[in-house]
Amino acid sequence: MNRTAVARQSSQDKPNPFDSALEQLRIAAEHLKLEDGIHQILMHPKREVTVSLPVRLDTGETHVFTGYRVQYSDARGPSKGGIRYHPNVSLDEVKALAAWMTWKCSIADIPFGGAKGGVICNPKKMSQGELERMTRRYTAAIADFIGPYRDIPAPDVYTNAQVMAWIVDTYSTLKGYMVPEVVTGKPVSLGGSLGRDKATGRGAAFCTVEAAKVKKLSLKNATYAVEGFGNAGANYAEILQGYGSKLIAASDSKGGVTNRNGMDAMKLVAHKERTGSVVGFPGSQPVTDRELLQLDVDILCPAALENTITPDIAKGVRAKVITECANGPTTPEADKVIDSNGVFLVPDILANSGGVIVSYLEWVQNLDRVRWTEEEVNSKLEHKINGAFADVYQTSQKHGTSMRTAGLMVGVGRVADAIRTLGIFP
Ligand code: GLU
């Protein structure tokens, strides 16, 4: 095989995320018979902002970080989406994630468009002081574009409630008054919602309950594996354990562990908190990511980054249900393999929408100056995400499509309706 062929093959195997997002949009447009003009509008982010962020490091040197904020659409409401800190952040990745946020908010039927932000950095190698200075500089750089009625950021990979607190403080300082509602996923002490920290995992667990009903799978003693034991994956693991399911394997960026007899999710979380990784969990054996994704389990939860289920991996997936906690974990080519093998896949834009649903509940509580209990929040989340699951499932039944295609049809279809009704200015 010559070098070009190898390069082409590997780029097909791990496609550019925005190419994947456009391919998914094309599939939805075809099924919806979307008019070309609307399809074209949906192929383009409404606004892309790139900012350079000079930050003083602890050594006294200066490093200029690159940050992005992409507002994909605001046709259904202010744009909404998290901020990611990761060395592999790129403009195309942020564009893809912003498009997926748009379809996600639409499926959940919450009044938001979609956005995403990212800064190219390695937060694991930065001190708290460096992270704080970078966050404040990033906030200042995008301050004119965000706001509670414009675009509302939230946490994503390697950002958390503390990062949101720095954004609130910086944004509010620039405005001259407190604006906690400029972000969601804040600490509870600053108006964050109870239940927000576990919401992505909880929503994905609710979707798994619904998927299990469809597949006539009993969750009691069902086995599952989680790729990416971060906020979403670890909370998913804990909540699914509450239904009597058994965690067989889990992984993070440092490695993976498996135990055929099951592992206690709570103890695994405590082990990771203590040691920084799931690796070395007592009683477990090491497992590679590839092995984990192809383990003989009932439920597979990819909860890490994009492009982990490639066509090659997909061929060996033995799970009956895939619940996508991550954004974009399955490539469009791998989707075809998964679908033809009869695996029931709950797509990311539905499965992981619990996070943004509770972000919406946080925003509503902030704007209304009210506070709901965790029980109230969890039950509103359950109601919303089960409604979204039903909409997507019914669409898949009616049109004979996979849940992926049905999810895109519902998500893209509602945004298209909004654009059509708004009309084109001028
Ligand atoms: N980053 C999360 C996501 O990808 C949450 C976004 C939000 O709450 O705005 O869905």
Short mmCIF file of N, CA and C in Angstrom, two decimals, residues 274-358:
data_model
loop_
_atom_site.label_atom_id
_atom_site.label_comp_id
_atom_site.label_asym_id
_atom_site.label_seq_id
_atom_site.Cartn_x
_atom_site.Cartn_y
_atom_site.Cartn_z
N ARG A 274 -8.42 8.90 44.45
CA ARG A 274 -7.20 8.74 45.23
C ARG A 274 -5.95 8.68 44.36
N THR A 275 -6.03 7.94 43.24
CA THR A 275 -4.81 7.65 42.47
C THR A 275 -4.74 8.41 41.14
N GLY A 276 -5.83 9.03 40.75
CA GLY A 276 -5.83 9.77 39.48
C GLY A 276 -6.24 8.92 38.28
N SER A 277 -6.51 7.62 38.48
CA SER A 277 -6.89 6.77 37.36
C SER A 277 -7.63 5.52 37.86
N VAL A 278 -8.34 4.87 36.94
CA VAL A 278 -8.98 3.59 37.29
C VAL A 278 -7.94 2.47 37.35
N VAL A 279 -6.78 2.71 36.71
CA VAL A 279 -5.72 1.68 36.61
C VAL A 279 -5.32 1.19 38.00
N GLY A 280 -5.16 -0.12 38.13
CA GLY A 280 -4.70 -0.70 39.39
C GLY A 280 -5.82 -0.94 40.39
N PHE A 281 -7.08 -0.88 39.96
CA PHE A 281 -8.19 -1.11 40.88
C PHE A 281 -8.10 -2.54 41.42
N PRO A 282 -8.15 -2.71 42.76
CA PRO A 282 -7.97 -4.04 43.35
C PRO A 282 -8.92 -5.08 42.75
N GLY A 283 -8.37 -6.23 42.40
CA GLY A 283 -9.17 -7.34 41.87
C GLY A 283 -9.39 -7.28 40.38
N SER A 284 -8.90 -6.23 39.71
CA SER A 284 -9.16 -6.09 38.27
C SER A 284 -7.94 -6.49 37.45
N GLN A 285 -8.17 -6.77 36.15
CA GLN A 285 -7.08 -7.00 35.21
C GLN A 285 -7.05 -5.81 34.23
N PRO A 286 -5.87 -5.52 33.69
CA PRO A 286 -5.79 -4.44 32.70
C PRO A 286 -6.54 -4.80 31.41
N VAL A 287 -7.08 -3.80 30.74
CA VAL A 287 -7.77 -4.04 29.47
C VAL A 287 -7.46 -2.85 28.54
N THR A 288 -7.26 -3.13 27.26
CA THR A 288 -7.02 -2.02 26.33
C THR A 288 -8.37 -1.43 25.92
N ASP A 289 -8.34 -0.25 25.33
CA ASP A 289 -9.56 0.41 24.89
C ASP A 289 -10.30 -0.44 23.87
N ARG A 290 -9.52 -1.00 22.94
CA ARG A 290 -10.11 -1.83 21.89
C ARG A 290 -10.82 -3.05 22.49
N GLU A 291 -10.13 -3.70 23.44
CA GLU A 291 -10.74 -4.88 24.09
C GLU A 291 -12.02 -4.48 24.82
N LEU A 292 -11.95 -3.34 25.51
CA LEU A 292 -13.12 -2.89 26.28
C LEU A 292 -14.33 -2.67 25.36
N LEU A 293 -14.08 -2.01 24.23
CA LEU A 293 -15.19 -1.69 23.32
C LEU A 293 -15.80 -2.95 22.70
N GLN A 294 -15.00 -4.04 22.67
CA GLN A 294 -15.49 -5.27 22.04
C GLN A 294 -15.79 -6.36 23.07
N LEU A 295 -15.87 -6.00 24.34
CA LEU A 295 -16.15 -6.99 25.38
C LEU A 295 -17.55 -7.59 25.22
N ASP A 296 -17.70 -8.80 25.74
CA ASP A 296 -19.01 -9.44 25.73
C ASP A 296 -19.83 -8.89 26.90
N VAL A 297 -20.48 -7.74 26.66
CA VAL A 297 -21.33 -7.11 27.69
C VAL A 297 -22.68 -6.78 27.05
N ASP A 298 -23.68 -6.53 27.88
CA ASP A 298 -25.00 -6.17 27.34
C ASP A 298 -25.02 -4.72 26.86
N ILE A 299 -24.36 -3.85 27.66
CA ILE A 299 -24.46 -2.41 27.38
C ILE A 299 -23.06 -1.81 27.30
N LEU A 300 -22.84 -1.04 26.24
CA LEU A 300 -21.55 -0.35 26.09
C LEU A 300 -21.80 1.14 26.14
N CYS A 301 -21.00 1.82 26.95
CA CYS A 301 -21.16 3.28 27.07
C CYS A 301 -19.85 3.97 26.71
N PRO A 302 -19.71 4.45 25.46
CA PRO A 302 -18.55 5.27 25.14
C PRO A 302 -18.77 6.66 25.75
N ALA A 303 -17.88 7.07 26.66
CA ALA A 303 -18.08 8.33 27.38
C ALA A 303 -16.81 9.19 27.34
N ALA A 304 -15.99 8.98 26.29
CA ALA A 304 -14.73 9.73 26.23
C ALA A 304 -14.80 10.80 25.14
N LEU A 305 -14.13 10.57 24.02
CA LEU A 305 -14.05 11.62 22.99
C LEU A 305 -14.64 11.11 21.67
N GLU A 306 -14.46 11.90 20.59
CA GLU A 306 -14.97 11.50 19.28
C GLU A 306 -14.17 10.33 18.72
N ASN A 307 -14.80 9.67 17.72
CA ASN A 307 -14.11 8.70 16.86
C ASN A 307 -13.53 7.49 17.58
N THR A 308 -14.13 7.03 18.67
CA THR A 308 -13.55 5.83 19.30
C THR A 308 -14.13 4.57 18.69
N ILE A 309 -15.39 4.62 18.20
CA ILE A 309 -15.95 3.45 17.52
C ILE A 309 -15.82 3.66 16.02
N THR A 310 -14.73 3.12 15.48
CA THR A 310 -14.45 3.19 14.05
C THR A 310 -15.05 1.93 13.41
N PRO A 311 -15.11 1.87 12.06
CA PRO A 311 -15.70 0.67 11.43
C PRO A 311 -15.00 -0.61 11.90
N ASP A 312 -13.70 -0.53 12.04
CA ASP A 312 -12.92 -1.70 12.44
C ASP A 312 -13.31 -2.18 13.85
N ILE A 313 -13.48 -1.24 14.77
CA ILE A 313 -13.91 -1.59 16.13
C ILE A 313 -15.37 -2.08 16.08
N ALA A 314 -16.19 -1.39 15.31
CA ALA A 314 -17.63 -1.68 15.27
C ALA A 314 -17.91 -3.13 14.91
N LYS A 315 -17.08 -3.69 14.01
CA LYS A 315 -17.27 -5.09 13.59
C LYS A 315 -17.26 -6.04 14.77
N GLY A 316 -16.48 -5.71 15.79
CA GLY A 316 -16.34 -6.63 16.92
C GLY A 316 -17.18 -6.26 18.13
N VAL A 317 -18.05 -5.24 18.01
CA VAL A 317 -18.86 -4.84 19.18
C VAL A 317 -19.89 -5.93 19.47
N ARG A 318 -19.92 -6.40 20.73
CA ARG A 318 -20.85 -7.49 21.06
C ARG A 318 -22.03 -7.03 21.92
N ALA A 319 -21.99 -5.74 22.35
CA ALA A 319 -23.07 -5.22 23.20
C ALA A 319 -24.39 -5.21 22.43
N LYS A 320 -25.50 -5.33 23.18
CA LYS A 320 -26.83 -5.25 22.55
C LYS A 320 -27.28 -3.80 22.46
N VAL A 321 -26.82 -3.00 23.44
CA VAL A 321 -27.21 -1.58 23.49
C VAL A 321 -25.95 -0.74 23.61
N ILE A 322 -25.89 0.35 22.85
CA ILE A 322 -24.82 1.34 23.03
C ILE A 322 -25.48 2.64 23.48
N THR A 323 -25.03 3.18 24.61
CA THR A 323 -25.54 4.46 25.08
C THR A 323 -24.39 5.46 24.97
N GLU A 324 -24.50 6.40 24.03
CA GLU A 324 -23.37 7.31 23.77
C GLU A 324 -23.37 8.50 24.73
N CYS A 325 -22.54 8.39 25.77
CA CYS A 325 -22.39 9.53 26.70
C CYS A 325 -21.47 10.60 26.13
N ALA A 326 -20.52 10.18 25.30
CA ALA A 326 -19.61 11.14 24.67
C ALA A 326 -20.31 11.81 23.50
N ASN A 327 -19.73 12.87 22.98
CA ASN A 327 -20.22 13.47 21.74
C ASN A 327 -19.42 12.90 20.58
N GLY A 328 -20.12 12.39 19.58
CA GLY A 328 -19.46 11.90 18.36
C GLY A 328 -18.55 10.70 18.51
N PRO A 329 -18.84 9.74 19.41
CA PRO A 329 -17.91 8.61 19.57
C PRO A 329 -17.92 7.63 18.39
N THR A 330 -19.03 7.60 17.63
CA THR A 330 -19.15 6.61 16.55
C THR A 330 -19.06 7.33 15.20
N THR A 331 -18.18 6.89 14.33
CA THR A 331 -18.05 7.54 13.03
C THR A 331 -19.24 7.15 12.14
N PRO A 332 -19.59 7.97 11.14
CA PRO A 332 -20.72 7.62 10.28
C PRO A 332 -20.54 6.27 9.59
N GLU A 333 -19.31 5.91 9.22
CA GLU A 333 -19.07 4.60 8.60
C GLU A 333 -19.33 3.48 9.61
N ALA A 334 -18.89 3.70 10.84
CA ALA A 334 -19.09 2.68 11.89
C ALA A 334 -20.58 2.53 12.20
N ASP A 335 -21.32 3.61 12.10
CA ASP A 335 -22.78 3.57 12.31
C ASP A 335 -23.44 2.50 11.45
N LYS A 336 -22.98 2.43 10.18
CA LYS A 336 -23.59 1.46 9.25
C LYS A 336 -23.37 0.04 9.75
N VAL A 337 -22.14 -0.21 10.25
CA VAL A 337 -21.80 -1.55 10.75
C VAL A 337 -22.65 -1.88 11.99
N ILE A 338 -22.72 -0.92 12.90
CA ILE A 338 -23.47 -1.10 14.15
C ILE A 338 -24.94 -1.41 13.82
N ASP A 339 -25.48 -0.62 12.89
CA ASP A 339 -26.88 -0.76 12.53
C ASP A 339 -27.15 -2.12 11.87
N SER A 340 -26.25 -2.51 10.94
CA SER A 340 -26.52 -3.77 10.23
C SER A 340 -26.32 -4.97 11.16
N ASN A 341 -25.58 -4.78 12.27
CA ASN A 341 -25.43 -5.88 13.22
C ASN A 341 -26.55 -5.92 14.26
N GLY A 342 -27.53 -5.03 14.11
CA GLY A 342 -28.70 -5.08 14.99
C GLY A 342 -28.48 -4.54 16.40
N VAL A 343 -27.40 -3.77 16.58
CA VAL A 343 -27.15 -3.17 17.90
C VAL A 343 -28.06 -1.95 18.05
N PHE A 344 -28.70 -1.82 19.21
CA PHE A 344 -29.59 -0.67 19.44
C PHE A 344 -28.75 0.46 20.01
N LEU A 345 -28.52 1.49 19.19
CA LEU A 345 -27.63 2.59 19.61
C LEU A 345 -28.46 3.82 19.97
N VAL A 346 -28.31 4.30 21.21
CA VAL A 346 -28.96 5.55 21.60
C VAL A 346 -27.97 6.67 21.29
N PRO A 347 -28.27 7.51 20.28
CA PRO A 347 -27.26 8.45 19.79
C PRO A 347 -26.94 9.55 20.81
N ASP A 348 -25.70 10.02 20.73
CA ASP A 348 -25.19 11.08 21.61
C ASP A 348 -26.16 12.24 21.81
N ILE A 349 -26.73 12.75 20.72
CA ILE A 349 -27.55 13.97 20.82
C ILE A 349 -28.85 13.72 21.59
N LEU A 350 -29.13 12.45 21.87
CA LEU A 350 -30.23 12.10 22.78
C LEU A 350 -29.66 11.60 24.12
N ALA A 351 -28.75 10.63 24.03
CA ALA A 351 -28.26 9.94 25.23
C ALA A 351 -27.57 10.88 26.23
N ASN A 352 -26.80 11.86 25.71
CA ASN A 352 -26.08 12.72 26.66
C ASN A 352 -26.76 14.07 26.87
N SER A 353 -28.02 14.18 26.47
CA SER A 353 -28.69 15.48 26.58
C SER A 353 -29.11 15.83 28.00
N GLY A 354 -28.94 14.90 28.95
CA GLY A 354 -29.28 15.19 30.34
C GLY A 354 -28.53 16.40 30.88
N GLY A 355 -27.28 16.55 30.45
CA GLY A 355 -26.47 17.68 30.92
C GLY A 355 -27.08 19.00 30.53
N VAL A 356 -27.39 19.14 29.24
CA VAL A 356 -27.92 20.44 28.80
C VAL A 356 -29.38 20.62 29.25
N ILE A 357 -30.10 19.51 29.47
CA ILE A 357 -31.47 19.66 29.98
C ILE A 357 -31.42 20.29 31.38
N VAL A 358 -30.52 19.78 32.22
CA VAL A 358 -30.44 20.38 33.56
C VAL A 358 -29.77 21.76 33.50
#
